[in-house]
Structure formats: structure tokens, C-alpha cells
Short mmCIF file of C-alpha atoms in Angstrom, two decimals:
data_model
loop_
_atom_site.label_atom_id
_atom_site.label_comp_id
_atom_site.label_asym_id
_atom_site.label_seq_id
_atom_site.Cartn_x
_atom_site.Cartn_y
_atom_site.Cartn_z
CA MET T 1 -14.35 -30.65 60.72
CA ALA T 2 -15.47 -30.97 57.36
CA LYS T 3 -20.24 -30.38 56.55
CA SER T 4 -19.96 -34.01 55.72
CA GLY T 5 -18.11 -34.87 59.15
CA LYS T 6 -15.31 -36.88 57.36
CA VAL T 7 -11.90 -35.67 59.64
CA VAL T 8 -9.71 -33.45 57.05
CA GLN T 9 -6.11 -34.95 56.71
CA LEU T 10 -3.57 -32.20 57.07
CA PHE T 11 -0.18 -34.45 57.38
CA GLN T 12 0.82 -37.66 54.66
CA LYS T 13 1.93 -40.98 57.54
CA PRO T 14 5.63 -40.56 57.09
CA GLU T 15 5.27 -43.76 55.35
CA ASN T 16 3.24 -42.18 51.90
CA PHE T 17 5.33 -39.02 52.24
CA ILE T 18 8.39 -41.21 51.67
CA LYS T 19 6.54 -43.25 48.39
CA ASN T 20 5.29 -40.04 46.72
CA ARG T 21 8.05 -37.36 47.42
CA ALA T 22 10.75 -39.21 48.89
CA ARG T 23 12.97 -39.12 45.75
CA GLU T 24 11.62 -35.36 45.24
CA LEU T 25 14.28 -34.71 48.25
CA GLN T 26 17.93 -34.02 47.84
CA LEU T 27 20.89 -37.20 48.28
CA GLY T 28 22.63 -35.81 52.13
CA LYS T 29 25.48 -38.17 53.12
CA CYS T 30 25.50 -41.77 53.29
CA TYR T 31 27.85 -43.86 55.48
CA ILE T 32 28.47 -48.27 55.75
CA SER T 33 30.16 -50.15 58.91
CA LEU T 34 34.07 -49.47 58.54
CA ASP T 35 33.70 -53.84 58.09
CA TRP T 36 31.97 -54.12 55.33
CA GLU T 37 34.48 -55.92 52.40
CA GLU T 38 35.61 -58.49 54.92
CA SER T 39 32.97 -59.74 56.36
CA GLY T 40 30.36 -58.95 53.67
CA ILE T 41 27.66 -57.52 56.17
CA ALA T 42 27.29 -53.78 55.52
CA ASN T 43 25.29 -51.76 57.67
CA ILE T 44 24.88 -48.84 55.55
CA LEU T 45 22.49 -45.09 55.77
CA VAL T 46 21.24 -42.94 52.95
CA SER T 47 20.04 -40.06 54.54
CA ARG T 48 17.59 -37.22 52.24
CA LYS T 49 17.59 -33.21 53.36
CA HIS T 50 14.33 -31.77 53.97
CA VAL T 51 13.80 -28.08 53.77
CA ASN T 52 13.64 -27.28 56.89
CA GLY T 53 17.24 -28.87 57.68
CA ASN T 54 16.01 -31.57 59.48
CA VAL T 55 16.93 -35.14 57.29
CA THR T 56 14.87 -38.72 55.85
CA LEU T 57 17.40 -41.72 56.47
CA GLY T 58 17.17 -45.49 55.19
CA PHE T 59 18.48 -48.17 56.68
CA TYR T 60 19.92 -51.24 55.31
CA LEU T 61 21.50 -54.23 56.98
CA VAL T 62 22.78 -56.41 54.28
CA ASP T 63 24.08 -59.17 53.41
CA LEU T 64 26.84 -59.31 50.74
CA LYS T 65 27.03 -63.60 50.89
CA CYS T 66 23.94 -64.34 49.85
CA LEU T 67 21.58 -63.42 52.33
CA GLY T 68 20.65 -59.78 50.53
CA ILE T 69 18.74 -57.44 52.67
CA LYS T 70 18.17 -59.07 56.27
CA ASP T 71 16.55 -55.38 57.10
CA ALA T 72 14.95 -52.04 56.46
CA PHE T 73 13.82 -48.69 58.11
CA PHE T 74 13.31 -45.48 58.06
CA LYS T 75 13.38 -42.53 60.14
CA PHE T 76 11.12 -39.14 58.94
CA ASN T 77 12.35 -36.17 59.75
CA VAL T 78 15.14 -35.78 62.32
CA SER T 79 16.81 -34.17 63.40
CA GLU T 80 20.91 -33.89 61.32
CA ASP T 81 22.17 -34.54 65.88
CA GLU T 82 20.09 -37.51 65.92
CA MET T 83 21.82 -38.47 62.25
CA PHE T 84 24.73 -38.67 63.36
CA ASP T 85 24.25 -39.65 66.88
CA MET T 86 23.41 -43.44 64.57
CA VAL T 87 26.91 -43.03 62.22
CA ASP T 88 28.31 -42.82 66.05
CA TYR T 89 26.82 -46.38 67.30
CA MET T 90 26.99 -47.55 63.60
CA ASN T 91 31.18 -47.04 63.38
CA ALA T 92 30.30 -46.39 60.51
CA VAL T 93 32.37 -44.44 57.23
CA GLU T 94 31.68 -42.14 54.98
CA ILE T 95 31.33 -42.81 51.02
CA GLU T 96 29.84 -42.51 47.95
CA TYR T 97 26.19 -42.65 47.14
CA ASN T 98 26.07 -44.90 43.63
CA GLN T 99 28.63 -47.11 45.44
CA VAL T 100 25.78 -47.53 48.18
CA HIS T 101 23.09 -47.95 45.22
CA ASN T 102 24.23 -50.94 44.45
CA ILE T 103 25.82 -52.76 47.09
CA ILE T 104 21.39 -52.86 48.02
CA TYR T 105 20.88 -53.76 45.15
CA GLY T 106 22.79 -56.25 43.65
CA GLY T 107 22.63 -57.47 47.46
CA GLU T 108 18.38 -57.69 46.59
CA ALA T 109 19.80 -58.96 43.20
CA PHE T 110 21.81 -61.39 43.97
CA ALA T 111 19.40 -62.52 47.12
CA LYS T 112 16.87 -63.03 45.11
CA ASP T 113 18.68 -65.83 42.96
CA CYS T 114 19.07 -67.31 45.56
CA GLY T 115 15.28 -67.75 46.46
CA PHE T 116 15.62 -64.62 49.07
CA LYS T 117 13.74 -61.77 49.32
CA PRO T 118 14.12 -58.20 51.19
CA HIS T 119 13.06 -57.63 54.20
CA LYS T 120 9.72 -55.97 54.58
CA ASP T 121 9.67 -52.82 55.11
CA TRP T 122 11.58 -52.07 52.15
CA THR T 123 8.31 -51.17 50.45
CA VAL T 124 8.45 -48.96 52.18
CA ALA T 125 12.58 -48.06 52.68
CA GLN T 126 13.32 -48.43 49.36
CA PHE T 127 12.12 -45.28 48.00
CA ILE T 128 14.35 -43.54 49.89
CA LEU T 129 17.46 -44.78 47.44
CA GLU T 130 17.70 -43.58 43.45
CA GLU T 131 15.46 -45.53 40.92
CA ASP T 132 17.62 -47.97 40.34
CA ASP T 133 18.45 -47.33 36.53
CA ASP T 134 20.95 -46.66 33.93
CA ARG T 135 21.18 -43.64 35.14
CA ILE T 136 23.37 -45.15 38.45
CA PRO T 137 26.51 -46.13 36.69
CA LEU T 138 27.26 -50.11 37.46
CA ILE T 139 29.89 -50.42 40.21
CA ASP T 140 31.35 -53.88 40.43
CA ILE T 141 30.77 -55.66 43.75
CA GLU T 142 31.49 -59.02 44.39
CA PHE T 143 28.25 -60.71 46.29
CA GLY T 144 28.41 -64.14 47.53
CA GLU T 145 32.10 -65.57 47.55
CA ASP T 146 33.21 -66.19 43.85
CA GLY T 147 30.74 -65.36 42.42
CA VAL T 148 29.37 -68.38 45.33
CA PRO T 149 26.53 -67.76 47.46
CA ALA T 150 27.67 -68.28 50.86
CA TYR T 151 25.53 -68.29 53.89
CA TYR T 152 27.27 -67.62 57.23
CA VAL T 153 24.87 -68.76 60.81
CA GLY T 154 23.91 -65.25 62.68
CA PRO T 155 24.36 -65.92 65.64
CA ASN T 156 19.90 -64.87 66.14
CA ASP T 157 19.39 -68.57 63.31
CA ASN T 158 17.83 -71.33 64.93
CA PRO T 159 17.79 -74.93 63.19
CA ALA T 160 14.46 -74.08 61.77
CA LYS T 161 15.65 -70.98 60.25
CA ILE T 162 19.03 -72.57 59.45
CA LYS T 163 17.67 -75.78 58.06
CA GLN T 164 14.79 -73.06 55.57
CA ILE T 165 17.96 -71.01 54.37
CA LEU T 166 19.52 -74.90 53.41
CA ASP T 167 16.63 -75.48 52.07
CA THR T 168 15.90 -72.49 49.51
CA LEU T 169 19.38 -72.39 48.92
CA ASP T 170 19.05 -76.04 48.03
CA LYS T 171 15.41 -75.50 45.78
CA ASN T 172 17.19 -72.31 43.83
CA VAL T 173 20.84 -72.95 43.86
CA GLY T 174 21.44 -76.79 43.92
CA ALA T 175 22.76 -78.42 46.45
CA GLY T 176 26.72 -78.35 46.77
CA ASN T 177 26.44 -75.40 44.61
CA TYR T 178 26.74 -72.67 47.56
CA LEU T 179 28.98 -71.64 50.84
CA PHE T 180 28.02 -73.25 54.75
CA TYR T 181 29.83 -72.04 57.35
CA SER T 182 28.68 -72.50 61.13
CA ASP T 183 30.96 -71.55 64.70
CA GLU T 184 29.78 -75.09 65.67
CA ASP T 185 32.56 -78.03 64.43
CA GLU T 186 32.45 -80.23 66.97
CA PHE T 187 29.23 -82.64 68.70
CA GLU T 188 29.78 -85.54 71.29
CA ASP T 189 27.66 -88.55 70.83
CA ASP T 190 25.36 -88.27 73.90
CA GLU T 191 24.25 -84.41 73.37
CA ILE T 192 21.64 -86.55 71.13
CA THR T 193 20.25 -88.71 74.01
CA GLU T 194 17.27 -88.41 75.99
CA GLY T 195 17.21 -84.73 77.87
CA GLY T 196 19.79 -82.64 75.67
CA ASP T 197 19.44 -79.69 74.22
CA GLU T 198 17.73 -80.62 70.56
CA GLN T 199 18.46 -77.08 69.95
CA SER T 200 21.88 -77.72 69.74
CA PHE T 201 22.50 -80.40 68.17
CA LYS T 202 20.08 -79.66 65.22
CA GLN T 203 22.34 -76.84 64.71
CA ILE T 204 25.48 -78.73 64.85
CA TYR T 205 23.19 -81.94 63.21
CA TYR T 206 22.51 -78.72 59.83
CA THR T 207 26.32 -77.19 60.05
CA PHE T 208 27.76 -81.00 59.60
CA THR T 209 25.07 -81.90 56.85
CA GLY T 210 25.45 -78.81 55.32
CA ALA T 211 29.24 -79.71 54.56
CA TYR T 212 28.93 -82.32 54.01
CA ARG T 213 26.43 -81.62 50.89
CA ASP T 214 28.93 -78.36 50.31
CA LYS T 215 31.45 -80.86 49.97
CA PHE T 216 30.99 -83.79 48.58
CA GLY T 217 27.58 -83.36 47.20
CA GLU T 218 28.19 -82.66 42.59
CA SER T 219 29.99 -86.25 43.40
CA GLU T 220 27.64 -88.17 44.45
CA ALA T 221 24.29 -88.83 42.27
CA ALA T 222 21.31 -88.81 44.67
CA ALA T 223 18.31 -91.30 43.85
CA LEU T 224 15.84 -89.36 46.46
CA ASP T 225 13.71 -87.21 45.20
CA LYS T 226 13.72 -84.19 49.01
CA ASP T 227 10.41 -82.20 47.69
CA HIS T 228 8.58 -85.46 47.22
CA ILE T 229 9.41 -86.53 50.88
CA ASP T 230 8.40 -83.43 52.27
CA GLU T 231 5.26 -83.73 50.09
CA ILE T 232 4.38 -87.64 51.23
CA TRP T 233 4.74 -85.51 55.08
CA VAL T 234 3.39 -82.75 54.63
CA GLN T 235 -0.26 -84.84 52.66
CA LYS T 236 -0.11 -88.45 54.26
CA VAL T 237 0.92 -87.77 57.86
CA ASP T 238 -1.62 -88.44 60.28
CA LEU T 239 -0.31 -87.62 63.18
CA GLY T 240 -2.47 -89.29 65.14
CA LEU T 241 -3.09 -92.38 63.03
CA TYR T 242 -1.54 -96.01 64.09
CA SER T 243 -3.20 -98.89 61.86
CA LEU T 244 -5.90 -97.58 59.45
CA ASN T 245 -8.57 -98.85 61.70
CA ASP T 246 -10.50 -96.52 64.16
CA GLU T 247 -11.10 -99.01 66.61
CA LEU T 248 -7.74 -100.65 66.48
CA ASP T 249 -6.33 -97.31 67.04
CA ASP T 250 -8.31 -96.40 69.99
CA ARG T 251 -7.09 -100.06 71.35
CA ILE T 252 -3.48 -99.62 70.55
CA ILE T 253 -2.96 -96.22 72.39
CA GLU T 254 -5.01 -97.40 75.44
CA CYS T 255 -2.42 -100.77 75.42
CA ALA T 256 0.79 -98.48 74.77
CA GLU T 257 -0.08 -96.39 77.38
CA GLU T 258 -0.95 -99.60 80.01
CA TYR T 259 1.60 -101.29 79.72
CA GLU T 260 4.46 -98.79 79.27
CA SER T 261 6.55 -99.51 82.22
CA ILE T 262 6.73 -103.45 80.37
CA PHE T 263 7.83 -102.25 76.32
CA GLU T 264 10.34 -99.15 78.20
CA ASP T 265 11.80 -103.05 80.73
CA LYS T 266 13.81 -104.27 77.73
CA SER T 267 14.59 -108.19 79.72
CA LEU T 268 13.47 -111.75 79.71
CA GLU T 269 10.67 -110.54 82.66
CA SER T 270 9.02 -108.02 80.59
CA ILE T 271 9.75 -111.07 77.53
CA SER T 272 7.89 -113.79 79.15
CA GLN T 273 5.25 -110.92 80.59
CA ILE T 274 4.47 -109.84 76.37
CA SER T 275 4.30 -113.13 76.10
CA ALA T 276 0.75 -114.21 78.91
CA MET T 277 -1.12 -110.95 76.88
CA LEU T 278 -0.11 -111.73 73.83
CA ILE T 279 -1.92 -115.36 73.98
CA GLU T 280 -4.93 -113.02 75.81
CA ASN T 281 -4.49 -111.13 72.72
CA PRO T 282 -4.34 -112.93 69.65
CA ASP T 283 -5.84 -109.71 67.75
CA MET T 284 -2.89 -106.95 69.40
CA PRO T 285 -0.55 -106.55 66.69
CA LEU T 286 1.87 -104.42 69.31
CA PHE T 287 1.80 -107.34 71.38
CA TYR T 288 3.61 -108.74 68.27
CA ALA T 289 5.24 -106.18 67.05
CA GLU T 290 6.87 -105.03 71.27
CA LEU T 291 8.12 -108.79 71.14
CA PHE T 292 9.50 -108.71 68.11
CA LEU T 293 12.27 -105.26 69.54
CA GLN T 294 12.14 -106.96 72.70
CA TYR T 295 13.18 -111.04 71.58
CA LYS T 296 16.50 -108.86 69.05
CA MET T 297 17.77 -106.40 72.05
CA MET T 298 18.14 -110.11 74.37
CA GLY T 299 19.72 -111.30 71.01
CA LEU T 300 17.19 -114.05 70.66
CA HIS T 301 17.07 -112.73 67.08
CA GLY T 302 15.52 -116.73 66.02
CA LYS T 303 12.65 -115.79 67.63
CA ALA T 304 12.90 -112.14 66.63
CA ASP T 305 12.45 -113.64 63.42
CA ALA T 306 9.60 -116.31 63.99
CA ILE T 307 7.09 -113.49 65.67
CA ALA T 308 7.99 -111.50 63.06
CA LYS T 309 7.33 -113.22 60.24
CA LYS T 310 4.08 -114.37 61.77
CA GLY T 311 2.29 -110.89 63.14
CA MET T 312 3.37 -109.66 59.60
CA GLN T 313 1.47 -112.87 57.77
CA LEU T 314 -1.73 -112.14 60.75
CA PHE T 315 -1.46 -107.56 59.79
CA PRO T 316 -0.23 -106.95 56.77
CA ASP T 317 -1.74 -103.75 57.29
CA PHE T 318 0.20 -102.93 60.45
CA LEU T 319 3.39 -101.47 59.14
CA TYR T 320 5.10 -100.68 62.22
CA LEU T 321 5.99 -104.56 62.44
CA ARG T 322 7.55 -104.24 59.21
CA PHE T 323 9.10 -101.13 59.09
CA TYR T 324 10.63 -102.72 63.08
CA VAL T 325 11.30 -105.92 60.96
CA ALA T 326 13.16 -103.41 58.52
CA HIS T 327 15.18 -101.33 60.04
CA ALA T 328 16.44 -104.44 62.10
CA ALA T 329 17.23 -106.09 59.13
CA MET T 330 19.63 -102.77 57.46
CA VAL T 331 21.25 -102.37 61.09
CA ASP T 332 22.50 -106.13 60.95
CA GLY T 333 23.41 -105.48 57.36
CA GLU T 334 20.99 -108.04 55.90
CA LEU T 335 20.12 -104.98 52.99
CA GLU T 336 18.07 -106.67 50.71
CA LYS T 337 16.55 -108.52 53.24
CA GLY T 338 15.20 -105.03 54.53
CA LEU T 339 14.83 -103.25 50.97
CA LYS T 340 12.62 -106.41 50.03
CA LEU T 341 10.05 -105.62 53.43
CA LEU T 342 10.56 -101.83 51.63
CA ASN T 343 8.97 -103.53 48.44
CA LYS T 344 12.32 -101.65 46.95
CA LYS T 345 10.75 -98.44 46.77
CA TYR T 346 12.87 -95.36 47.95
CA ASN T 347 9.01 -93.40 48.03
CA LEU T 348 6.45 -95.10 51.16
CA ASP T 349 3.90 -93.84 49.79
CA GLU T 350 5.40 -95.57 46.46
CA ALA T 351 6.25 -98.46 48.24
CA PHE T 352 2.86 -98.48 49.64
CA PRO T 353 0.36 -97.85 47.64
CA GLN T 354 -2.85 -98.70 49.06
CA ARG T 355 -2.51 -96.37 51.82
CA THR T 356 -4.08 -92.86 51.55
CA ALA T 357 -2.35 -92.22 54.87
CA PHE T 358 0.26 -92.32 57.53
CA ALA T 359 1.12 -92.46 61.00
CA GLU T 360 4.14 -90.75 61.97
CA GLY T 361 6.08 -93.79 62.95
CA GLU T 362 5.33 -95.56 59.82
CA PHE T 363 7.03 -91.93 58.66
CA MET T 364 9.82 -92.25 61.09
CA LEU T 365 10.77 -96.02 60.96
CA PHE T 366 10.90 -96.81 56.66
CA TYR T 367 13.42 -93.11 56.30
CA ALA T 368 15.16 -94.86 59.69
CA ALA T 369 15.77 -97.83 57.59
CA LEU T 370 16.65 -96.22 54.59
CA CYS T 371 18.69 -94.05 56.10
CA GLN T 372 20.72 -97.30 57.10
CA TYR T 373 21.22 -98.92 53.87
CA PHE T 374 21.79 -95.72 52.32
CA MET T 375 24.69 -95.39 54.98
CA ALA T 376 25.81 -99.27 54.11
CA ASN T 377 26.65 -98.70 50.77
CA ASP T 378 28.31 -95.35 50.83
CA SER T 379 25.03 -93.01 49.91
CA LEU T 380 26.15 -90.23 52.18
CA ILE T 381 23.99 -88.19 50.32
CA ASP T 382 20.51 -89.95 50.52
CA ALA T 383 21.03 -90.51 53.21
CA ILE T 384 21.44 -86.95 54.65
CA THR T 385 17.97 -86.28 52.56
CA CYS T 386 16.97 -89.03 54.65
CA SER T 387 18.10 -88.36 57.94
CA ASP T 388 16.47 -84.32 57.19
CA ALA T 389 12.40 -86.08 57.38
CA LEU T 390 13.67 -87.85 61.15
CA ILE T 391 15.41 -84.73 62.61
CA ILE T 392 11.24 -82.95 62.69
CA GLU T 393 11.61 -85.36 65.82
CA ILE T 394 15.20 -86.12 66.00
CA TYR T 395 14.34 -86.84 70.24
CA LYS T 396 10.58 -88.72 69.87
CA TYR T 397 11.92 -92.76 67.82
CA ALA T 398 14.71 -93.92 68.78
CA CYS T 399 15.65 -95.45 64.66
CA SER T 400 15.51 -91.95 64.41
CA GLU T 401 18.25 -90.49 67.28
CA ASN T 402 20.19 -94.24 66.42
CA ALA T 403 20.26 -93.13 62.70
CA ILE T 404 21.08 -89.67 63.19
CA LEU T 405 23.86 -90.54 65.20
CA ASP T 406 25.03 -93.08 63.07
CA LEU T 407 25.09 -90.66 60.10
CA LEU T 408 27.09 -88.08 61.90
CA GLN T 409 29.75 -90.26 62.95
CA LEU T 410 30.45 -91.38 59.17
CA ILE T 411 30.12 -87.66 57.50
CA LYS T 412 32.48 -86.20 60.68
CA ALA T 413 34.97 -89.22 59.48
CA LYS T 414 34.59 -87.78 55.40
CA LEU T 415 35.79 -84.05 56.14
CA GLY T 416 37.86 -85.76 58.63
#
């Protein structure tokens, strides 16, 4: 104990030693997984020799196809026996240092161009390697496939991870400028029904839409800006909102909960009940919306149009009803009518600039209607952009389910 009362630090932490002194140690043997050229995934071990006969090891998992340094870690001052145990576990073969240096740093640079950063522990593990400068000869190694990024869905890649990677590729290299592969290649209609496996369906969705973008992305002119739609979702969607009136919102929530079973019934009896409630509560816009849906479900299109017209006149700011009508028009093939109800705009905030916020359901209904519009016009890249917004809550809104399932059927037919 020093007189100052501070503990005297006799030994450096391994992280500090590696950052400051690892490159002073003699390079030892290097190893790489046997199938790295075929698989495009390289497990690499680089060793540095200590004067005591032990070694410090750097491990690097490199995706040469797209993602770069997916993992990196070290083992400090361990025996050579432990190193050889790791080599056996990796099913690895010895390789020259200069080649692994080019694989690791080349993979890191290729991934950086695609928008991907190396694993967080690269900040330490990189110092077990030689400095990346002109002293290391360049070796020609293929990254991507024919120079094009190729993302292969990994066994631990959940739908959120898949979407994040695809969004990064879209932003940095552009839709249609990369390849996308997944083991999932089929889906059944009933996979999207209530109670299905949402995670599995979303992975199927991203597989098919990614394959379509790869094949047709460059040949279709896009009308939508995906980043702008994402901004609307983040900045202007209020998950607890139904209207711009707090008191009305409370009444709508109470009404939706109280009459949920009647709204879900979809029968002549439920139509009669909702009609009676509307007479008693003519200032409740939700009844107009639900009555419109009931009439459409029963094939009473004339009555549906009449109640919709009246409701939209009385409650022009209640966008749920307007978007229900627009969505139904798109599905029925009345595309101009539907687009007119969306004010002939492709972005929610531009269609209704007077609104400072939108309900989640309004957002979903708007882009579900627009998705149907683009499908009808065979503009599937724009339809996919809409459905990427809808997939966020795939089971929460029937319009989202219907639009996405219709879209996937069209994509399957296009892909053959």
C-alpha cells in the first residue's frame, strides 16, 4: 500500500496489455476453418508468443459475403495446449499470416462499404494483428459474390435482425444491388391467420420480398421513399390516439371495449344493433365506421356507401372511416376513388398536412390502402415499401394481413 493510500497496480489488465504491447510479441501460428472459401465464413485464430512459452490468441469470425467481422475476442497468456484444443474445435488448418490479415481487414472494409460495423470487441482484438499498412502485401481475395454483397440469413437471425440488415443494405448499396438468401422458400396462406407463428411468417415475408427486390428492383421505378415513411412512423404516430380530441378518444376506447363482440359479429343482427346505437349516439364516429364495415362484409354496398358518405361529412377529421372506405375501394378495383380519398398523395403527412399526429391504425390503414393500389397497378416495389410498414403489426390489423398475404401471392407468381 502506498503512503498516499492508493493501491499500487502491479499488472496491466489484459485489454490494456493487448492494446499497448501485443504487437511487440512475436507472431505465432495462424489457423483458419477448413471450409472458409466454400462457405464464405472464416473462423480465424492468430497467436502471439510470450517469452514464458504461453500465447495470446485473437479470434475473428469473418463473413466475407457481406457482414464482415461478426465476432471477435481474445484469450490472454494461455498455454499452447489450450490453443491446439481450440484449433481442433474449429476444424481449422494452418495458414500464412499475410493471408488472414487480408481476409480480416478486407472483410471489415467490404462490410463498412455496405454500412456494417465490426463486432464491438474488435476495438481490442484488432491489436493482436499487425497494423494494417503498406508492410502487409495485398492478396486478391473475393468478397461478396462477384463483388456484390450477399446476405445469407443465419440460424440466429430473427425477423427484426433480418429487417435491420436489409434496411442497412437498402440505404448503403441500394435495393436490387445485393443478394439475399434464406432457407425459407415456401409459405402457406394459413400461416398469417390469428394464432400463427408471427416470427416465422415475418422471416418468410422478408425472404420473399428480398428476393423480389433482388430480381426486379432495378427494373421498377419507385414512387415511395421508405425513409420518409419511417420518419412518419417515428415522429408523428401516437399509439394511443384515435382522433385529435382527447374526450372523443376516451369515448371511442370505452365504446370499442363495450361493444367489441357486436363489432366482431358481422351479421344482420349486429348491423341492426349498431344502427340502433348510432341513432342513440349520432355524435359517435366509430359507429359510422363499424356500420360501413358491416355493410361491406354482408355485400350491402349501396348502404355502405351511403353511411360512409354521411359519416365523412359529419366527421371529416375521423380518418379511420375515410381510410376504411379508401381501402375497400382499392380492393374492389375502384382505384381512382380510393386514391382520391387519400387526397392523391403517397405519404400520410402530405395527404393530411393539417394533422400534427396520426393514430397507429390510421397509419396502417393508409398504407394498406396504398399497398392495394400499387398491387393493382403492378408496382410491386412500391407495394413492398408499403407492406414493410404494415409488417410491424401484422396480426393487429386485418387490412395489414390481407394486403401482405395478397402481395406475397403476387410475388410468388412473379418469382415463378
